Coordinates of C-alpha atoms and ligand atoms in Angstrom, one line a residue:
X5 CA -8.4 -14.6 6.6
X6 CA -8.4 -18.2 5.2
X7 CA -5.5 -20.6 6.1
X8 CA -1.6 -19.7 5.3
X9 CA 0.6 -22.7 4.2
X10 CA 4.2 -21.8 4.7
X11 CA 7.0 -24.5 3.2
X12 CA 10.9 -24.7 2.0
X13 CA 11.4 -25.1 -1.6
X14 CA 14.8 -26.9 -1.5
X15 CA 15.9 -29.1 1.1
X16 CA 15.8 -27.2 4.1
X17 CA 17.3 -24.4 5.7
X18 CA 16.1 -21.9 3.5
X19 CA 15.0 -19.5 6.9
X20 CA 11.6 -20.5 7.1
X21 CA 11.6 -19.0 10.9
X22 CA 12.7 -15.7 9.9
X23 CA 9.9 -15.6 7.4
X24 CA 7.4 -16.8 9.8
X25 CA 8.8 -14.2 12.7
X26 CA 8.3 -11.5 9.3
X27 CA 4.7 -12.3 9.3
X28 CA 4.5 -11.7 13.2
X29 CA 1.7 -10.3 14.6
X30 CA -0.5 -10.4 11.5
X31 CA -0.7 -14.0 12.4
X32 CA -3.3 -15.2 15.4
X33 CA -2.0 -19.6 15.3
X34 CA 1.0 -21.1 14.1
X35 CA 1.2 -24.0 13.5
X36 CA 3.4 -27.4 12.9
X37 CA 2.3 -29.6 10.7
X38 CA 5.0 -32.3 10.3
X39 CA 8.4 -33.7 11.4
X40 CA 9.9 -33.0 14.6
X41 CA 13.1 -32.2 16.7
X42 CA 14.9 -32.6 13.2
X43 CA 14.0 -29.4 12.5
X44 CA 16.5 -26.1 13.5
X45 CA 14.8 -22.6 12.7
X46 CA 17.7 -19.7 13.7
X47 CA 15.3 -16.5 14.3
X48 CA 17.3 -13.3 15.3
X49 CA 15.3 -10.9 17.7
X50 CA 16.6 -7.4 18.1
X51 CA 16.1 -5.7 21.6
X52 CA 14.8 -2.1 22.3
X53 CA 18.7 -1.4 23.3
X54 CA 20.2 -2.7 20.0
X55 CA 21.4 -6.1 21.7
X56 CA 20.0 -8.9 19.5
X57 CA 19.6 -12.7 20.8
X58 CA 19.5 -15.9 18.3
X59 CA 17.4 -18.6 19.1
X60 CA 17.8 -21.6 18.0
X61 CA 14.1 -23.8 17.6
X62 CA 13.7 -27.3 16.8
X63 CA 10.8 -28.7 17.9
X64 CA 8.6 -25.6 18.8
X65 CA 7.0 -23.7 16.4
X66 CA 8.9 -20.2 15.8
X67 CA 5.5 -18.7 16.5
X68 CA 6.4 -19.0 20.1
X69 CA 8.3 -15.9 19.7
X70 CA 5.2 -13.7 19.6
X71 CA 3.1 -12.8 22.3
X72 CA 0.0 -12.1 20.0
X73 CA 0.2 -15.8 18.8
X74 CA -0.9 -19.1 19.9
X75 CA 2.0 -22.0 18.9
X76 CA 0.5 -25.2 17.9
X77 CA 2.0 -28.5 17.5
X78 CA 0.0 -30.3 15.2
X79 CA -1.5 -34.3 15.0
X80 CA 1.2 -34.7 11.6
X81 CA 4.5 -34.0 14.3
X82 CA 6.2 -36.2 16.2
X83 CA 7.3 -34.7 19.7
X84 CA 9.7 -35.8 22.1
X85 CA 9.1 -34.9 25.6
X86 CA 12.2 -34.1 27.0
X87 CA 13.2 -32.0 24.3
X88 CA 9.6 -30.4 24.3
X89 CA 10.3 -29.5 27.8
X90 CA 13.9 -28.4 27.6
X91 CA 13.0 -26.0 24.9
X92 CA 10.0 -24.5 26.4
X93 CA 12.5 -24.1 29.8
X94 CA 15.2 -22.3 27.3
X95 CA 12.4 -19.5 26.7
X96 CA 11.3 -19.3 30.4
X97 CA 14.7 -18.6 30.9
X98 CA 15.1 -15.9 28.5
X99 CA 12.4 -14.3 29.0
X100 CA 9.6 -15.7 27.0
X101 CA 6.6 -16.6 27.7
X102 CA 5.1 -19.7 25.9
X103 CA 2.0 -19.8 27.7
X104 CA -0.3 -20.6 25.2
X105 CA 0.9 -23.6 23.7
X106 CA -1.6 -26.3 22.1
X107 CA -0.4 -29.6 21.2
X108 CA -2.4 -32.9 19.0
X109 CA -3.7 -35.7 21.4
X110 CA -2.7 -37.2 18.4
X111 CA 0.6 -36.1 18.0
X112 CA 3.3 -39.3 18.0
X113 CA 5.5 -39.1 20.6
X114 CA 9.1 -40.2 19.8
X115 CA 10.2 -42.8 22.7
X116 CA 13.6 -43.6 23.8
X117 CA 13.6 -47.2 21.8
X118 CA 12.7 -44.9 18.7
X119 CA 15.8 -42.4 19.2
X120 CA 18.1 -45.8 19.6
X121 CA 16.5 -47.4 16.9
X122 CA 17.3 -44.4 14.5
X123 CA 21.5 -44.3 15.3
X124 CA 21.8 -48.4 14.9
X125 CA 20.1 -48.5 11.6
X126 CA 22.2 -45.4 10.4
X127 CA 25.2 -47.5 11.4
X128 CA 23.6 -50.4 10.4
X129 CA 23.9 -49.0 7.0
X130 CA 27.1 -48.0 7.2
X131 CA 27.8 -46.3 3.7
X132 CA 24.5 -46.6 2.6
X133 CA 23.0 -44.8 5.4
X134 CA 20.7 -41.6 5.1
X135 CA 22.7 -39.3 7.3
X136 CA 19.7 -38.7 9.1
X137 CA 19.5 -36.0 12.5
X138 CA 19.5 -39.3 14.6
X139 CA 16.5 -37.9 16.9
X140 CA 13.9 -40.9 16.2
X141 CA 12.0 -39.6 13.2
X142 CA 12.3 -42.2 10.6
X143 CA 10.9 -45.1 13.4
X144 CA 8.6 -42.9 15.0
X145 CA 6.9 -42.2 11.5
X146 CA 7.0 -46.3 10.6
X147 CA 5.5 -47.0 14.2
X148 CA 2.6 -44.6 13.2
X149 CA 2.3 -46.4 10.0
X150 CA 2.5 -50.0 11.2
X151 CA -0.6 -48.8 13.7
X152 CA 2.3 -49.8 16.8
X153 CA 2.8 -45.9 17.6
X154 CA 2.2 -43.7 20.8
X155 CA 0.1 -40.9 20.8
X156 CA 0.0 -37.7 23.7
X157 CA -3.0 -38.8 24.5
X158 CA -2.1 -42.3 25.4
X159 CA 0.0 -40.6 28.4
X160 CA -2.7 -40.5 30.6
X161 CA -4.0 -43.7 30.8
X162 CA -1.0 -45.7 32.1
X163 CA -2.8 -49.2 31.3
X164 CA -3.0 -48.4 28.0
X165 CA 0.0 -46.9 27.6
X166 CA 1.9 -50.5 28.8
X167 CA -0.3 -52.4 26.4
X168 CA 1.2 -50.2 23.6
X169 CA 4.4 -50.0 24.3
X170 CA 4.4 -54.0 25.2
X171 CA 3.2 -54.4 21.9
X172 CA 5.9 -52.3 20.1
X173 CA 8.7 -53.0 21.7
X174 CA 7.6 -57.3 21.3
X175 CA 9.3 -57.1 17.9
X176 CA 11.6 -54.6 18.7
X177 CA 13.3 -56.0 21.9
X178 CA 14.5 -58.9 18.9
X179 CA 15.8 -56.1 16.4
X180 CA 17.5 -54.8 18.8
X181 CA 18.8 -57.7 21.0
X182 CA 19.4 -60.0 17.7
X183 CA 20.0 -58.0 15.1
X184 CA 21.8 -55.1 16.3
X185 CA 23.7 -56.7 19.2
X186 CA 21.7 -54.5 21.6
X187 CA 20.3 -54.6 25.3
X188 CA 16.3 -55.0 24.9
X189 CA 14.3 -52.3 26.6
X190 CA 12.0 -52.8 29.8
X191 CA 8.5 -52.0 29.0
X192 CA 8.4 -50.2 32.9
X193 CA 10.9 -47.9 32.4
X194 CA 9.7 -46.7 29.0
X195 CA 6.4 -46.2 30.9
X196 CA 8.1 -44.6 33.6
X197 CA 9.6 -42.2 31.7
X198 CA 6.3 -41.2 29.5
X199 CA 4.5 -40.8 32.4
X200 CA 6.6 -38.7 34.2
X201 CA 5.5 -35.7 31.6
X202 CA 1.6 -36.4 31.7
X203 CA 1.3 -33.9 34.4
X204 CA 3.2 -31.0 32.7
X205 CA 1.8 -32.2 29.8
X206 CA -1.9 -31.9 30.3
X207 CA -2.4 -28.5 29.8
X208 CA -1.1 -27.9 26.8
X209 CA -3.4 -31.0 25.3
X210 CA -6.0 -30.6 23.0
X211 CA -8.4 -31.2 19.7
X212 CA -6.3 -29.0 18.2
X213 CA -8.3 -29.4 14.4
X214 CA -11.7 -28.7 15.9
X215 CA -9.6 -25.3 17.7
X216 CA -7.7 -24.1 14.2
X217 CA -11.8 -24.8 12.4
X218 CA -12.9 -22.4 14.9
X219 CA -10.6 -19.6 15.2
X220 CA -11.2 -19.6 10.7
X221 CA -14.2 -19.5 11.1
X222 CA -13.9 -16.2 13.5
X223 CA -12.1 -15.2 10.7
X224 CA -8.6 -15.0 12.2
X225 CA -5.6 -16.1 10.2
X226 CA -3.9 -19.8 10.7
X227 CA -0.3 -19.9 9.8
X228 CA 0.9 -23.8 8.6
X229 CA 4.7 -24.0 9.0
X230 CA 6.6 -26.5 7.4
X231 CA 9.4 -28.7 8.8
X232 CA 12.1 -29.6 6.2
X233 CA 11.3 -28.7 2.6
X234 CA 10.3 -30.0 -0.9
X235 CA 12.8 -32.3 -1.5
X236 CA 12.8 -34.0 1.7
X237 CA 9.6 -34.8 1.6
X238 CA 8.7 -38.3 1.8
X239 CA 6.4 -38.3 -1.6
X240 CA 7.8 -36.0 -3.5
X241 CA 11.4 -35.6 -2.5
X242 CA 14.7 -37.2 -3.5
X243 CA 13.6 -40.7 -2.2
X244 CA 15.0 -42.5 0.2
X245 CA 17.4 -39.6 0.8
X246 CA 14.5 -37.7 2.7
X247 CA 12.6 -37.3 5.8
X248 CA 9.5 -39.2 7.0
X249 CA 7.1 -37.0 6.5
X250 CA 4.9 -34.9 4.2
X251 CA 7.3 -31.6 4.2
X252 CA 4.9 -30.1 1.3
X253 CA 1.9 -28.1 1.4
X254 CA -0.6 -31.2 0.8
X255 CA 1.0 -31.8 4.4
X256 CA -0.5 -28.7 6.1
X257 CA -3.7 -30.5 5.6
X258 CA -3.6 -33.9 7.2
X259 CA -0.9 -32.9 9.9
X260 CA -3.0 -30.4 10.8
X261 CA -6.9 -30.9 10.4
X262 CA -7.2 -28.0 8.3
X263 CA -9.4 -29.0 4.9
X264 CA -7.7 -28.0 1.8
X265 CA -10.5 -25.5 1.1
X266 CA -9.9 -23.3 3.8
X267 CA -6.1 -22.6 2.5
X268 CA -5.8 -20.1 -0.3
X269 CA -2.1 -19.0 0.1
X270 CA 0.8 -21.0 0.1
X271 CA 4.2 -18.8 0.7
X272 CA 7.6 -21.1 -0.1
X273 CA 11.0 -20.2 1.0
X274 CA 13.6 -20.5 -1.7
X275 CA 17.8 -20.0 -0.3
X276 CA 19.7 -17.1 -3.2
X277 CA 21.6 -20.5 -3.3
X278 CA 21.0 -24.3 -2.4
X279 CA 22.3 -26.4 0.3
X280 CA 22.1 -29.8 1.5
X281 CA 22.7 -31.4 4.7
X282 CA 22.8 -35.0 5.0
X283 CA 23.5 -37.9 2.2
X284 CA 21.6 -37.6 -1.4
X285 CA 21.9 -36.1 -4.7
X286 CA 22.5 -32.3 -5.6
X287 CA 23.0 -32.1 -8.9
X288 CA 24.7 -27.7 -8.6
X289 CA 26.8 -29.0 -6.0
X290 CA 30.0 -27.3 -5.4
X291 CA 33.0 -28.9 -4.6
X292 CA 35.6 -26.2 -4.9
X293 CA 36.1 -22.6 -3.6
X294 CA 33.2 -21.0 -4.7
X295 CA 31.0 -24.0 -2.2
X296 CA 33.4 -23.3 0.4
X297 CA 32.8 -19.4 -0.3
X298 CA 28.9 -19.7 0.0
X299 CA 29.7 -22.1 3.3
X300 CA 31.7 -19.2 5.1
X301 CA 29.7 -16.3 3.5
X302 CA 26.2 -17.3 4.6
X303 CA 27.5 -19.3 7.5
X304 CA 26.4 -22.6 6.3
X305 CA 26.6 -25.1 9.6
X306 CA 23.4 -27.0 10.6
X307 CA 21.3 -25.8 13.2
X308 CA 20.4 -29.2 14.9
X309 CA 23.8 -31.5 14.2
X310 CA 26.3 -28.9 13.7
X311 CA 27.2 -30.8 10.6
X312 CA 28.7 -28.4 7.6
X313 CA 25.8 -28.1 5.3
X314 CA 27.0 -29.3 1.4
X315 CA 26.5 -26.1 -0.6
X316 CA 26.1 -25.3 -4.7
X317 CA 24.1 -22.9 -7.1
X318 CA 20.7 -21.5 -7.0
X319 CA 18.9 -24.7 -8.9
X320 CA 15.3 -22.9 -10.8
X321 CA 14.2 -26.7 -12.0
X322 CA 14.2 -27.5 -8.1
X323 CA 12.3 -23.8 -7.9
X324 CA 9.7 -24.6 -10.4
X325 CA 9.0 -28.1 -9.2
X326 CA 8.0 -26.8 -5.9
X327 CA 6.2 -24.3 -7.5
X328 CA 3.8 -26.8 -8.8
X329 CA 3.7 -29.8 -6.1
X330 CA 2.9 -26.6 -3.8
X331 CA 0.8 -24.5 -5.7
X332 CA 3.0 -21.7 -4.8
X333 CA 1.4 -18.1 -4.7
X334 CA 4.5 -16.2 -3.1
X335 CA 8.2 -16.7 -3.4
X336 CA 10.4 -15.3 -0.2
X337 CA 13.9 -15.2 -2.1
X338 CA 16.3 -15.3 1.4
X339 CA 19.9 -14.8 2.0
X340 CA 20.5 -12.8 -1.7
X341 CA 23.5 -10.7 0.5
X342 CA 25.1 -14.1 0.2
X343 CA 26.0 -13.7 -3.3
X344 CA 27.4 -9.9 -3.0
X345 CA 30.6 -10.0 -4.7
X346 CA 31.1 -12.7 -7.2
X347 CA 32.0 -11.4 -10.3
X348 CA 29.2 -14.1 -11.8
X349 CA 26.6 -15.8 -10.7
X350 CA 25.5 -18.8 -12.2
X351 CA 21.3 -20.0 -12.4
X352 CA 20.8 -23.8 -13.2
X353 CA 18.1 -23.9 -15.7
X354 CA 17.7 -27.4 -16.4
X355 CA 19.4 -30.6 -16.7
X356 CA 21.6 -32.4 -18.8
X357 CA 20.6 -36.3 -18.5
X358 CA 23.4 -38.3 -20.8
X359 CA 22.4 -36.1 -23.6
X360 CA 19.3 -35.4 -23.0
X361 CA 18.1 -32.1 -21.4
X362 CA 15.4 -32.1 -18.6
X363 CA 13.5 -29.2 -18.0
X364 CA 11.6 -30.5 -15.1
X365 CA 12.7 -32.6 -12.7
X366 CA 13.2 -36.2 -13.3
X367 CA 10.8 -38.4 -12.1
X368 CA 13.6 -41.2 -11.9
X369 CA 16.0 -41.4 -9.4
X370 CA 18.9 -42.6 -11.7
X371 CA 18.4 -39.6 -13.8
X372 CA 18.3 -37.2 -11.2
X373 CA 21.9 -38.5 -9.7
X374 CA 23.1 -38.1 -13.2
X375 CA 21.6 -35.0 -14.2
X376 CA 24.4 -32.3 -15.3
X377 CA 23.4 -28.8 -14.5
X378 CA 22.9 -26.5 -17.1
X379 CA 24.0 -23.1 -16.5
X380 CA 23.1 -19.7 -17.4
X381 CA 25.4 -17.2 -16.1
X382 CA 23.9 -14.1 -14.6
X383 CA 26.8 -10.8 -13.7
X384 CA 27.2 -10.0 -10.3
X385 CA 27.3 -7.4 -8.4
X386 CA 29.5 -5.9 -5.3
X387 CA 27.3 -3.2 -3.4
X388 CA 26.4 -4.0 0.2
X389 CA 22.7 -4.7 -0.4
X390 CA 22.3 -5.9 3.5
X391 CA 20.7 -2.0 4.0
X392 CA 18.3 -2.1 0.7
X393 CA 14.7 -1.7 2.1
X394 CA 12.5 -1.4 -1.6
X395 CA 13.6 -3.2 -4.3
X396 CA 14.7 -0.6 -6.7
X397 CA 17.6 0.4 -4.0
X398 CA 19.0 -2.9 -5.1
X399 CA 22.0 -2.8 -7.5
X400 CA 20.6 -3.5 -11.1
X401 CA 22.2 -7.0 -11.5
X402 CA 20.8 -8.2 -8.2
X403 CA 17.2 -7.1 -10.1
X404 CA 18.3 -9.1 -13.1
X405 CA 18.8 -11.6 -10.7
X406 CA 15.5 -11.9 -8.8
X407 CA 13.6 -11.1 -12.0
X408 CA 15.1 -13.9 -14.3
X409 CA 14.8 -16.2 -10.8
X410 CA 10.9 -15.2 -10.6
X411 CA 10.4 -15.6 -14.4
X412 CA 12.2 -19.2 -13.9
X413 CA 10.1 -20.6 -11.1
X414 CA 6.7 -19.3 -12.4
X415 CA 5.5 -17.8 -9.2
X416 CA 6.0 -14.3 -8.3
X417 CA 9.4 -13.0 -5.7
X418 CA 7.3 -11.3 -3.3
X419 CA 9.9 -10.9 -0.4
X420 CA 14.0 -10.7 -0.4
X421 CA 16.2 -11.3 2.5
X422 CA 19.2 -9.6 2.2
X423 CA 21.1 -9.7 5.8
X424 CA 20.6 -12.3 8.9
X425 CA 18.9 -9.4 11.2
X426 CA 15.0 -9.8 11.5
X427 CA 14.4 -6.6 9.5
X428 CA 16.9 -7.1 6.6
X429 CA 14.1 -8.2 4.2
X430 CA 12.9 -5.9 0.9
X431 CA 9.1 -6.5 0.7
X432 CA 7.9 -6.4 -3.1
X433 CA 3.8 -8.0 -2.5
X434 CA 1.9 -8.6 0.5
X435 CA 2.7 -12.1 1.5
X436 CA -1.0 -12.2 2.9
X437 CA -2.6 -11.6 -0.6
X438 CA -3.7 -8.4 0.0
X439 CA -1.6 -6.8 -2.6
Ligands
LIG519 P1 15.0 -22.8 8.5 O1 15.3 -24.2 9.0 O2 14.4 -22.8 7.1 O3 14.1 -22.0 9.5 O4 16.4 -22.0 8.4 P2 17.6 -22.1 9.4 O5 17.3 -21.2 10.5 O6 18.1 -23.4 9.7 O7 18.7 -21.4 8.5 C1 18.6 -20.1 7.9 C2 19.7 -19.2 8.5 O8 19.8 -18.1 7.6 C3 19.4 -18.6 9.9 O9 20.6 -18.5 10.6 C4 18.8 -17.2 9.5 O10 19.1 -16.3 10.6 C5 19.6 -16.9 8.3 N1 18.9 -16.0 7.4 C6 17.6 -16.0 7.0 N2 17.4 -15.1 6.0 C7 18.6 -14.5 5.8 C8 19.1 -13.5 4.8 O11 18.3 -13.0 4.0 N3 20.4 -13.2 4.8 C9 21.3 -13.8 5.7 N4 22.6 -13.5 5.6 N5 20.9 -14.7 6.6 C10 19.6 -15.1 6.6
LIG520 P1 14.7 -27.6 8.7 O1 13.2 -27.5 9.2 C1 17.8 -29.7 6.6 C2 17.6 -34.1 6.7 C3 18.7 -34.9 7.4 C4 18.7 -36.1 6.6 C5 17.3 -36.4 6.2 C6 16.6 -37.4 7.1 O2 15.6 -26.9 9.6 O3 14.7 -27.1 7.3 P2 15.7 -37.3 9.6 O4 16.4 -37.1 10.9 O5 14.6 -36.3 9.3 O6 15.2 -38.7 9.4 O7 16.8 -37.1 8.4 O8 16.6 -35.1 6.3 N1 16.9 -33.1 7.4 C7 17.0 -31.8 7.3 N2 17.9 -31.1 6.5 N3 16.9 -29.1 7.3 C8 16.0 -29.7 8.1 O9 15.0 -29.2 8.8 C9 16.1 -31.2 8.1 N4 15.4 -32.1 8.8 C10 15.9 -33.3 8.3 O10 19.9 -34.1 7.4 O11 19.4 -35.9 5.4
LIG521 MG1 16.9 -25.4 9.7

């Protein structure tokens, strides 16, 4: 099987781990291609004696979760090492065994100046800030950029490793001491701290492109899971309201070492309704009852900050846009119990710009923090669906639904979620291609 590229179509959240935990054992690597500890994947597991346990994974990849596959963290993430090592203890814990784990020698690794560089610029800002997770992403990202960064594989030569982090932390010992009112950071203790993981650390190291090239060419099947989503991406999202990172498939590629040839399937993740957490336009935003509905009903609270996630209407120019900057092949439509019992549902369509309607997404930013949805209004439909299995068990309007959606977005629907537990999904196509 060639390469699978797995992304959100919105701006997160979408329950990209549950599609990745649907996809199981079919899948030999997963891997993560970008962002970091941002991240919060909720995957539900349901024991042999009907007890289920929710874990909560932000910087691991949710292929973890399944014996048959190896987890890989890929040269596009940025890993912090304490929370690399706390999570991987939370699975020992419980049970699970994350043995196999491969991570980039040239992975970034977020450092502690990184982290505290992240909350003073966000404060910095004051109300012009991002609203960002606060876990070092944005600096770790400009480090790599600016050629000042730390890579994994600079842990194990401590020489080098003080020349580096000498050299970052030159310019940004007077940020942080001048600017920003701030104690500077000692180089030592930085080092110190790095260090301390090289041990643990060692194993899990390794070319991890030259790996993914070789188990393709065995003809075993790479999974390429996304971070984030479309519109946070740092390209092609709602600039500067975004993360620092390629969130989109081109991403899979370069964060991962995989050439674009070898991927031939690109599955995206698209919420029944959108949600937002964080600051930035939303043009179907809902301020009134019906957001605070969608909040309670589909239990709308970030993963990673906790923070209530800013919820509105299914938005189809949003769908169709990353239809195309993904070259989307399959659709998995999640969280459609959500909408059981409003008496309407409403499908944004397009845009109303001053006037003007849009039927793509504006490539200006002005325009696309005035654009005015335009609705159509779809009837709803009050049958528990959460038990539906094929799609024709679905009430009829909840097949309008997912039809017009499809016929919207250009790409085909080829999975529905339709309740939080790991087997409340109606499968239409093989999200594999081999239907
Ligand atoms: P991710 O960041 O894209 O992996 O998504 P999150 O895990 O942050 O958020 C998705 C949430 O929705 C998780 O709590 C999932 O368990 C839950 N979820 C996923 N699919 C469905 C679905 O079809 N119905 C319902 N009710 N919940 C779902
Ligand atoms: P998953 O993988 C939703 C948002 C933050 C903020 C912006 C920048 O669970 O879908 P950052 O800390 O990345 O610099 O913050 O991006 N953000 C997410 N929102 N889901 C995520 O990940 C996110 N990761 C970052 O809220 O608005
Ligand atoms: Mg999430």
């Amino acid at each position: 099987m060639p390469a699978v590229v797995l992304v959100g179509a919105q701006w997160g959240d979408e329950g990209k781990g549950k599609a990745t935990d649907l996809l199981g054992s079919r899948v030999d690597y997963v891997v993560k291609f970008n962002g970091g500890n941002n991240a919060g994947h909720t995957v539900v597991i349901e024991h042999a004696d009907g007890s289920s346990d929710k874990y909560a994974l932000h910087l691991l990849p949710s292929g973890i979760l399944t014996p048959t596959c190896t987890p890989v963290i890929g040269n596009g993430v940025v890993v912090d090492l304490e929370v690399l090592f706390h999570e991987l203890d939370g699975l020992l814990a419980r049970g699970v065994d994350p043995g196999k784990l491969l991570i980039s020698a040239n992975a970034h690794v977020i450092t502690p100046y990184n982290r505290t560089l992240d909350k003073v610029t966000e404060r910095f800002l004051g109300a012009r800030k991002i609203g960002t997770t606060g876990r070092g992403i944005g600096p770790t990202y400009a480090d790599k950029m600016s050629r000042t960064g730390i890579r994994i594989q600079d842990l194990f030569d401590r020489h080098i490793l003080e020349q580096k982090v000498e050299a970052a932390l030159a310019v940004k010992n007077q940020v942080l001491a001048k600017l920003y009112n701030r104690r500077a950071v000692e180089v030592g203790a930085v080092v110190d701290e790095l260090v301390s993981y090289a041990a643990r650390l060692a194993p899990m190291v390794a070319d991890t492109s030259l790996v993914l090239q070789q188990a393709l060419d065995r003809g075993e099947t790479v999974l390429l899971e996304a971070g984030q989503a479309t519109l946070l991406d740092v390209d092609f999202g709602t600039y500067p309201f975004v993360t620092s990172s390629n969130a989109t498939a081109g991403g899979a590629c370069t964060g991962s070492g995989i050439p674009p040839t070898r991927v031939e399937r690109v599955i995206a993740i698209l919420k029944a309704y959108t949600t937002r957490v964080g600051e930035g336009p939303f043009p179907t935003e809902l301020h009134d009852a019906d957001g605070d509905y969608l909040r309670k009903v589909g239990a709308e609270y970030g993963t990673t900050t906790g923070r209530p996630r800013r919820c509105g209407w299914l938005d189809t120019v949003i769908g169709r846009y990353a239809t195309r900057i993904n070259g989307v092949t399959d659709f998995v439509v999640t969280k459609l119990d959500v909408l059981t019992g409003l008496e309407q549902v409403p499908i944004c369509v397009a845009y109303d710009v001053e006037g003007v309607r849009h039927d793509e997404m504006p490539v200006n930013q002005s325009d696309f923090h005035h654009a005015r949805p335009i609705y159509e209004t779809m009837p709803g439909w009050w049958e528990d669906i959460s038990g539906c299995r094929q799609f024709d068990e679905l009430p009829a309007n909840a097949q309008a639904y997912i039809l017009r959606v499809e016929q919207l977005i250009g790409a085909r629907v080829s999975a529905i979620g339709v309740g939080a537990a790991r087997d409340a999904i109606i499968q239409r196509h093989d999200l594999l291609g081999q239907d």
